[in-house]
Short mmCIF file of N, CA and C in Angstrom, two decimals:
data_model
loop_
_atom_site.label_atom_id
_atom_site.label_comp_id
_atom_site.label_asym_id
_atom_site.label_seq_id
_atom_site.Cartn_x
_atom_site.Cartn_y
_atom_site.Cartn_z
N MET A 4 10.12 14.71 -20.81
CA MET A 4 10.14 13.66 -19.80
C MET A 4 9.16 12.57 -20.24
N PRO A 5 9.64 11.31 -20.29
CA PRO A 5 8.74 10.22 -20.68
C PRO A 5 7.55 10.10 -19.72
N VAL A 6 6.42 9.68 -20.27
CA VAL A 6 5.19 9.58 -19.50
C VAL A 6 5.35 8.62 -18.33
N ARG A 7 6.03 7.48 -18.51
CA ARG A 7 6.16 6.50 -17.42
C ARG A 7 6.94 7.08 -16.24
N ILE A 8 7.93 7.93 -16.51
CA ILE A 8 8.69 8.56 -15.43
C ILE A 8 7.81 9.56 -14.70
N LEU A 9 7.04 10.32 -15.43
CA LEU A 9 6.13 11.28 -14.82
C LEU A 9 5.08 10.57 -13.97
N VAL A 10 4.52 9.47 -14.47
CA VAL A 10 3.53 8.70 -13.71
C VAL A 10 4.17 8.14 -12.44
N ALA A 11 5.39 7.59 -12.56
CA ALA A 11 6.08 7.05 -11.38
C ALA A 11 6.34 8.15 -10.36
N LEU A 12 6.72 9.32 -10.81
CA LEU A 12 6.96 10.44 -9.91
C LEU A 12 5.68 10.86 -9.20
N LEU A 13 4.60 10.99 -9.95
CA LEU A 13 3.32 11.39 -9.35
C LEU A 13 2.81 10.34 -8.36
N LEU A 14 2.94 9.06 -8.71
CA LEU A 14 2.53 7.99 -7.78
C LEU A 14 3.39 7.99 -6.52
N SER A 15 4.67 8.28 -6.66
CA SER A 15 5.56 8.34 -5.50
C SER A 15 5.16 9.47 -4.56
N VAL A 16 4.88 10.63 -5.11
CA VAL A 16 4.46 11.77 -4.28
C VAL A 16 3.13 11.48 -3.61
N ALA A 17 2.20 10.88 -4.34
CA ALA A 17 0.90 10.52 -3.75
C ALA A 17 1.08 9.50 -2.63
N TYR A 18 1.95 8.52 -2.84
CA TYR A 18 2.22 7.51 -1.81
C TYR A 18 2.80 8.16 -0.55
N ILE A 19 3.75 9.06 -0.72
CA ILE A 19 4.36 9.75 0.43
C ILE A 19 3.32 10.55 1.19
N ALA A 20 2.51 11.32 0.48
CA ALA A 20 1.47 12.12 1.14
C ALA A 20 0.45 11.24 1.85
N PHE A 21 0.02 10.17 1.20
CA PHE A 21 -0.97 9.27 1.79
C PHE A 21 -0.44 8.58 3.03
N THR A 22 0.79 8.07 2.97
CA THR A 22 1.33 7.37 4.13
C THR A 22 1.60 8.33 5.28
N HIS A 23 1.99 9.55 4.96
CA HIS A 23 2.17 10.54 6.03
C HIS A 23 0.85 10.79 6.74
N TRP A 24 -0.22 10.96 5.98
CA TRP A 24 -1.53 11.17 6.58
C TRP A 24 -1.95 9.96 7.41
N LEU A 25 -1.71 8.75 6.90
CA LEU A 25 -2.09 7.54 7.64
C LEU A 25 -1.37 7.45 8.98
N MET A 26 -0.11 7.84 9.01
CA MET A 26 0.67 7.70 10.24
C MET A 26 0.50 8.87 11.20
N THR A 27 -0.01 9.98 10.72
CA THR A 27 -0.13 11.14 11.61
C THR A 27 -1.56 11.61 11.85
N GLY A 28 -2.46 11.40 10.90
CA GLY A 28 -3.79 11.97 11.03
C GLY A 28 -4.93 10.98 11.07
N ALA A 29 -4.72 9.82 10.53
CA ALA A 29 -5.81 8.84 10.47
C ALA A 29 -5.90 8.07 11.79
N ALA A 30 -7.08 7.58 12.05
CA ALA A 30 -7.27 6.75 13.24
C ALA A 30 -6.47 5.46 13.09
N ALA A 31 -5.98 4.95 14.21
CA ALA A 31 -5.21 3.70 14.18
C ALA A 31 -6.08 2.58 13.62
N SER A 32 -5.53 1.88 12.65
CA SER A 32 -6.24 0.77 12.02
C SER A 32 -5.22 -0.29 11.65
N PRO A 33 -5.59 -1.55 11.73
CA PRO A 33 -4.66 -2.59 11.30
C PRO A 33 -4.38 -2.52 9.81
N TRP A 34 -5.23 -1.85 9.05
CA TRP A 34 -5.03 -1.74 7.61
C TRP A 34 -4.02 -0.65 7.24
N ASN A 35 -3.67 0.21 8.20
CA ASN A 35 -2.65 1.24 7.94
C ASN A 35 -1.33 0.59 7.54
N ALA A 36 -0.96 -0.48 8.23
CA ALA A 36 0.31 -1.15 7.91
C ALA A 36 0.28 -1.70 6.49
N VAL A 37 -0.85 -2.24 6.08
CA VAL A 37 -0.98 -2.76 4.72
C VAL A 37 -0.81 -1.63 3.71
N ALA A 38 -1.49 -0.52 3.94
CA ALA A 38 -1.44 0.61 3.01
C ALA A 38 -0.05 1.24 2.95
N VAL A 39 0.65 1.26 4.08
CA VAL A 39 1.98 1.89 4.12
C VAL A 39 3.06 0.97 3.56
N LEU A 40 3.02 -0.29 3.92
CA LEU A 40 4.13 -1.19 3.60
C LEU A 40 3.94 -2.05 2.35
N ALA A 41 2.70 -2.40 2.03
CA ALA A 41 2.47 -3.31 0.91
C ALA A 41 3.00 -2.77 -0.43
N PRO A 42 2.79 -1.49 -0.77
CA PRO A 42 3.32 -1.02 -2.06
C PRO A 42 4.83 -1.19 -2.20
N MET A 43 5.57 -0.89 -1.12
CA MET A 43 7.02 -1.06 -1.17
C MET A 43 7.40 -2.53 -1.32
N LEU A 44 6.73 -3.38 -0.55
CA LEU A 44 7.04 -4.80 -0.59
C LEU A 44 6.70 -5.41 -1.95
N ILE A 45 5.61 -4.96 -2.54
CA ILE A 45 5.25 -5.44 -3.87
C ILE A 45 6.29 -4.99 -4.90
N ALA A 46 6.74 -3.74 -4.79
CA ALA A 46 7.78 -3.25 -5.70
C ALA A 46 9.07 -4.05 -5.52
N ILE A 47 9.43 -4.36 -4.29
CA ILE A 47 10.62 -5.17 -4.03
C ILE A 47 10.44 -6.56 -4.64
N ALA A 48 9.26 -7.16 -4.43
CA ALA A 48 9.01 -8.51 -4.95
C ALA A 48 9.11 -8.53 -6.48
N VAL A 49 8.49 -7.57 -7.14
CA VAL A 49 8.52 -7.53 -8.61
C VAL A 49 9.94 -7.29 -9.11
N GLY A 50 10.62 -6.31 -8.52
CA GLY A 50 11.99 -6.00 -8.94
C GLY A 50 12.94 -7.17 -8.71
N ALA A 51 12.81 -7.81 -7.56
CA ALA A 51 13.68 -8.96 -7.26
C ALA A 51 13.38 -10.11 -8.20
N TRP A 52 12.10 -10.34 -8.48
CA TRP A 52 11.73 -11.44 -9.39
C TRP A 52 12.32 -11.19 -10.79
N ARG A 53 12.18 -9.96 -11.27
CA ARG A 53 12.72 -9.61 -12.60
C ARG A 53 14.24 -9.72 -12.64
N ALA A 54 14.88 -9.45 -11.50
CA ALA A 54 16.35 -9.52 -11.43
C ALA A 54 16.85 -10.93 -11.16
N GLY A 55 15.93 -11.88 -11.07
CA GLY A 55 16.33 -13.26 -10.84
C GLY A 55 16.63 -13.60 -9.40
N GLN A 56 16.27 -12.71 -8.48
CA GLN A 56 16.50 -12.93 -7.06
C GLN A 56 15.24 -13.52 -6.44
N ARG A 57 14.99 -14.79 -6.78
CA ARG A 57 13.75 -15.45 -6.37
C ARG A 57 13.54 -15.52 -4.86
N PRO A 58 14.56 -15.86 -4.05
CA PRO A 58 14.32 -15.92 -2.59
C PRO A 58 13.87 -14.57 -2.01
N LEU A 59 14.48 -13.48 -2.47
CA LEU A 59 14.08 -12.16 -1.98
C LEU A 59 12.66 -11.83 -2.44
N ALA A 60 12.34 -12.16 -3.67
CA ALA A 60 10.99 -11.91 -4.19
C ALA A 60 9.95 -12.67 -3.37
N LEU A 61 10.24 -13.92 -3.07
CA LEU A 61 9.30 -14.72 -2.28
C LEU A 61 9.18 -14.20 -0.85
N LEU A 62 10.29 -13.77 -0.27
CA LEU A 62 10.25 -13.19 1.07
C LEU A 62 9.38 -11.94 1.10
N ALA A 63 9.52 -11.08 0.10
CA ALA A 63 8.71 -9.86 0.04
C ALA A 63 7.23 -10.22 -0.14
N ALA A 64 6.94 -11.20 -1.00
CA ALA A 64 5.54 -11.62 -1.21
C ALA A 64 4.95 -12.22 0.06
N LEU A 65 5.73 -13.02 0.77
CA LEU A 65 5.26 -13.58 2.05
C LEU A 65 5.03 -12.48 3.08
N SER A 66 5.85 -11.45 3.05
CA SER A 66 5.68 -10.32 3.97
C SER A 66 4.37 -9.59 3.69
N VAL A 67 4.01 -9.45 2.41
CA VAL A 67 2.72 -8.84 2.06
C VAL A 67 1.58 -9.70 2.61
N ALA A 68 1.69 -11.01 2.43
CA ALA A 68 0.66 -11.92 2.95
C ALA A 68 0.57 -11.81 4.47
N ALA A 69 1.72 -11.70 5.14
CA ALA A 69 1.72 -11.56 6.60
C ALA A 69 1.06 -10.25 7.03
N LEU A 70 1.25 -9.20 6.27
CA LEU A 70 0.60 -7.92 6.59
C LEU A 70 -0.92 -8.06 6.51
N PHE A 71 -1.39 -8.72 5.47
CA PHE A 71 -2.84 -8.92 5.33
C PHE A 71 -3.37 -9.80 6.46
N ALA A 72 -2.60 -10.81 6.84
CA ALA A 72 -3.02 -11.68 7.95
C ALA A 72 -3.08 -10.89 9.25
N GLN A 73 -2.09 -10.04 9.48
CA GLN A 73 -2.06 -9.20 10.68
C GLN A 73 -3.26 -8.27 10.71
N ALA A 74 -3.58 -7.69 9.57
CA ALA A 74 -4.74 -6.79 9.51
C ALA A 74 -6.03 -7.56 9.74
N GLY A 75 -6.08 -8.78 9.25
CA GLY A 75 -7.26 -9.61 9.46
C GLY A 75 -7.49 -9.96 10.92
N LEU A 76 -6.42 -9.92 11.71
CA LEU A 76 -6.55 -10.18 13.15
C LEU A 76 -7.01 -8.95 13.93
N HIS A 77 -7.17 -7.83 13.21
CA HIS A 77 -7.63 -6.57 13.80
C HIS A 77 -6.69 -6.07 14.89
N THR A 78 -5.38 -6.19 14.63
CA THR A 78 -4.37 -5.73 15.58
C THR A 78 -3.54 -4.65 14.91
N PRO A 79 -3.80 -3.38 15.22
CA PRO A 79 -3.02 -2.31 14.57
C PRO A 79 -1.58 -2.28 15.09
N LEU A 80 -0.66 -1.91 14.20
CA LEU A 80 0.73 -1.71 14.60
C LEU A 80 0.86 -0.31 15.18
N SER A 81 1.76 -0.14 16.12
CA SER A 81 1.99 1.19 16.68
C SER A 81 2.59 2.09 15.61
N ALA A 82 2.37 3.38 15.75
CA ALA A 82 2.89 4.34 14.76
C ALA A 82 4.41 4.28 14.70
N SER A 83 5.07 4.12 15.86
CA SER A 83 6.54 4.08 15.85
C SER A 83 7.05 2.84 15.12
N LEU A 84 6.38 1.71 15.27
CA LEU A 84 6.78 0.50 14.55
C LEU A 84 6.53 0.67 13.06
N LEU A 85 5.47 1.35 12.70
CA LEU A 85 5.16 1.60 11.30
C LEU A 85 6.21 2.51 10.66
N TYR A 86 6.62 3.58 11.38
CA TYR A 86 7.68 4.45 10.89
C TYR A 86 8.97 3.66 10.66
N LEU A 87 9.32 2.82 11.64
CA LEU A 87 10.53 2.01 11.54
C LEU A 87 10.46 1.07 10.34
N ALA A 88 9.33 0.41 10.17
CA ALA A 88 9.17 -0.53 9.06
C ALA A 88 9.26 0.19 7.72
N GLN A 89 8.66 1.37 7.63
CA GLN A 89 8.72 2.11 6.37
C GLN A 89 10.16 2.55 6.08
N HIS A 90 10.86 3.04 7.08
CA HIS A 90 12.25 3.47 6.91
C HIS A 90 13.11 2.29 6.45
N ALA A 91 12.97 1.17 7.12
CA ALA A 91 13.75 -0.02 6.76
C ALA A 91 13.37 -0.50 5.35
N GLY A 92 12.08 -0.44 5.02
CA GLY A 92 11.63 -0.89 3.71
C GLY A 92 12.19 -0.06 2.57
N VAL A 93 12.19 1.24 2.72
CA VAL A 93 12.72 2.12 1.68
C VAL A 93 14.21 1.84 1.48
N ASN A 94 14.95 1.73 2.57
CA ASN A 94 16.39 1.49 2.45
C ASN A 94 16.69 0.10 1.90
N LEU A 95 15.86 -0.89 2.25
CA LEU A 95 16.03 -2.23 1.69
C LEU A 95 15.77 -2.21 0.19
N PHE A 96 14.72 -1.50 -0.23
CA PHE A 96 14.40 -1.35 -1.64
C PHE A 96 15.58 -0.75 -2.40
N LEU A 97 16.19 0.30 -1.84
CA LEU A 97 17.33 0.94 -2.49
C LEU A 97 18.55 0.02 -2.50
N ALA A 98 18.78 -0.71 -1.42
CA ALA A 98 19.90 -1.64 -1.36
C ALA A 98 19.76 -2.73 -2.42
N VAL A 99 18.55 -3.25 -2.56
CA VAL A 99 18.31 -4.28 -3.58
C VAL A 99 18.48 -3.68 -4.98
N GLY A 100 17.98 -2.48 -5.17
CA GLY A 100 18.11 -1.83 -6.48
C GLY A 100 19.55 -1.59 -6.88
N PHE A 101 20.36 -1.08 -5.96
CA PHE A 101 21.76 -0.84 -6.26
C PHE A 101 22.54 -2.15 -6.30
N GLY A 102 22.36 -2.97 -5.26
CA GLY A 102 23.13 -4.21 -5.15
C GLY A 102 22.82 -5.21 -6.23
N GLY A 103 21.59 -5.25 -6.69
CA GLY A 103 21.22 -6.19 -7.75
C GLY A 103 21.99 -5.97 -9.03
N THR A 104 22.44 -4.74 -9.25
CA THR A 104 23.20 -4.44 -10.47
C THR A 104 24.67 -4.80 -10.34
N LEU A 105 25.11 -5.23 -9.17
CA LEU A 105 26.51 -5.60 -8.97
C LEU A 105 26.78 -7.07 -9.30
N ARG A 106 25.74 -7.81 -9.63
CA ARG A 106 25.92 -9.22 -9.95
C ARG A 106 26.70 -9.40 -11.24
N GLN A 107 27.31 -10.58 -11.33
CA GLN A 107 28.10 -10.94 -12.52
C GLN A 107 27.24 -10.81 -13.78
N GLY A 108 27.77 -10.18 -14.79
CA GLY A 108 27.05 -10.04 -16.06
C GLY A 108 26.12 -8.85 -16.13
N HIS A 109 26.06 -8.05 -15.06
CA HIS A 109 25.22 -6.85 -15.06
C HIS A 109 26.09 -5.62 -14.92
N GLN A 110 25.60 -4.51 -15.43
CA GLN A 110 26.34 -3.25 -15.30
C GLN A 110 25.85 -2.53 -14.04
N PRO A 111 26.78 -2.13 -13.15
CA PRO A 111 26.38 -1.42 -11.93
C PRO A 111 25.57 -0.16 -12.26
N LEU A 112 24.62 0.15 -11.38
CA LEU A 112 23.70 1.26 -11.62
C LEU A 112 24.43 2.58 -11.86
N ILE A 113 25.39 2.91 -11.01
CA ILE A 113 26.08 4.20 -11.17
C ILE A 113 26.95 4.19 -12.42
N THR A 114 27.46 3.04 -12.81
CA THR A 114 28.21 2.94 -14.06
C THR A 114 27.30 3.26 -15.25
N THR A 115 26.10 2.73 -15.22
CA THR A 115 25.13 2.99 -16.29
C THR A 115 24.85 4.49 -16.40
N LEU A 116 24.60 5.13 -15.26
CA LEU A 116 24.31 6.56 -15.27
C LEU A 116 25.51 7.38 -15.74
N ALA A 117 26.70 7.03 -15.25
CA ALA A 117 27.91 7.78 -15.63
C ALA A 117 28.22 7.59 -17.11
N ALA A 118 28.00 6.40 -17.64
CA ALA A 118 28.26 6.15 -19.06
C ALA A 118 27.34 7.00 -19.93
N ARG A 119 26.11 7.21 -19.48
CA ARG A 119 25.19 8.07 -20.23
C ARG A 119 25.66 9.52 -20.24
N VAL A 120 26.21 9.96 -19.12
CA VAL A 120 26.67 11.34 -19.01
C VAL A 120 27.95 11.57 -19.81
N HIS A 121 28.90 10.63 -19.69
CA HIS A 121 30.21 10.82 -20.31
C HIS A 121 30.33 10.27 -21.72
N GLY A 122 29.42 9.41 -22.13
CA GLY A 122 29.42 8.90 -23.50
C GLY A 122 30.72 8.26 -23.91
N GLN A 123 31.30 8.75 -25.00
CA GLN A 123 32.52 8.19 -25.58
C GLN A 123 33.74 8.37 -24.67
N ARG A 124 33.69 9.35 -23.76
CA ARG A 124 34.84 9.65 -22.90
C ARG A 124 34.88 8.75 -21.66
N PHE A 125 33.95 7.81 -21.54
CA PHE A 125 33.89 6.92 -20.38
C PHE A 125 35.02 5.89 -20.44
N THR A 126 35.89 5.90 -19.45
CA THR A 126 37.09 5.05 -19.45
C THR A 126 36.93 3.83 -18.54
N PRO A 127 37.79 2.83 -18.70
CA PRO A 127 37.77 1.67 -17.79
C PRO A 127 38.02 2.07 -16.34
N ALA A 128 38.85 3.08 -16.12
CA ALA A 128 39.09 3.56 -14.75
C ALA A 128 37.81 4.14 -14.15
N MET A 129 37.04 4.83 -14.97
CA MET A 129 35.76 5.38 -14.50
C MET A 129 34.79 4.24 -14.18
N ALA A 130 34.81 3.19 -15.00
CA ALA A 130 33.94 2.03 -14.76
C ALA A 130 34.29 1.37 -13.44
N ALA A 131 35.57 1.21 -13.16
CA ALA A 131 35.99 0.60 -11.90
C ALA A 131 35.56 1.47 -10.71
N TYR A 132 35.74 2.78 -10.85
CA TYR A 132 35.36 3.69 -9.77
C TYR A 132 33.85 3.66 -9.53
N THR A 133 33.06 3.69 -10.60
CA THR A 133 31.60 3.72 -10.42
C THR A 133 31.08 2.39 -9.88
N ARG A 134 31.76 1.29 -10.17
CA ARG A 134 31.39 0.00 -9.57
C ARG A 134 31.60 0.05 -8.06
N LYS A 135 32.75 0.58 -7.63
CA LYS A 135 33.02 0.72 -6.19
C LYS A 135 32.02 1.68 -5.54
N LEU A 136 31.64 2.71 -6.26
CA LEU A 136 30.67 3.67 -5.73
C LEU A 136 29.29 3.03 -5.57
N THR A 137 28.91 2.21 -6.53
CA THR A 137 27.64 1.48 -6.42
C THR A 137 27.68 0.54 -5.21
N LEU A 138 28.80 -0.12 -5.00
CA LEU A 138 28.96 -0.99 -3.83
C LEU A 138 28.87 -0.19 -2.54
N ALA A 139 29.50 0.98 -2.52
CA ALA A 139 29.47 1.82 -1.31
C ALA A 139 28.03 2.23 -0.98
N TRP A 140 27.25 2.62 -1.98
CA TRP A 140 25.86 3.00 -1.73
C TRP A 140 25.05 1.80 -1.27
N THR A 141 25.31 0.63 -1.83
CA THR A 141 24.61 -0.58 -1.41
C THR A 141 24.88 -0.86 0.06
N VAL A 142 26.13 -0.78 0.46
CA VAL A 142 26.51 -1.01 1.86
C VAL A 142 25.84 0.05 2.76
N TYR A 143 25.83 1.29 2.33
CA TYR A 143 25.19 2.36 3.10
C TYR A 143 23.72 2.04 3.34
N PHE A 144 23.00 1.64 2.29
CA PHE A 144 21.57 1.34 2.45
C PHE A 144 21.35 0.13 3.34
N VAL A 145 22.21 -0.86 3.25
CA VAL A 145 22.08 -2.03 4.13
C VAL A 145 22.30 -1.62 5.59
N VAL A 146 23.29 -0.79 5.83
CA VAL A 146 23.56 -0.30 7.20
C VAL A 146 22.36 0.50 7.71
N MET A 147 21.74 1.29 6.85
CA MET A 147 20.58 2.08 7.27
C MET A 147 19.39 1.20 7.65
N VAL A 148 19.26 0.04 7.00
CA VAL A 148 18.18 -0.90 7.35
C VAL A 148 18.41 -1.34 8.80
#
């Protein structure tokens, strides 16, 4: 397993454990929202910027700035609102990740994965099917938001 994948996996598990503790065990603080939501929003901003989706990248960056401003006002978000925001953020991140690969000139995410598995046996019919499957997952994540 490549080191960057292992590091990403470990950081993801640490993020999940930390945010769970913040929402269930830590005292209410306006900085909880920053700690829970900013990493996802930064990942969305960077991914969108790299994918050429400048408006989405700027929206995510402005959302991070708004979180810091909210924390600076010393107004904590309720735990239920924080759960909702995290749920919506994760699904938005996945929708952008899947949907961004459906743009003209890009290979859909599931097509890329299937081509790696099937190699030389990957057919145009499989490519069409995996494109539709990538679209279906994108729609699912948008609906979940």
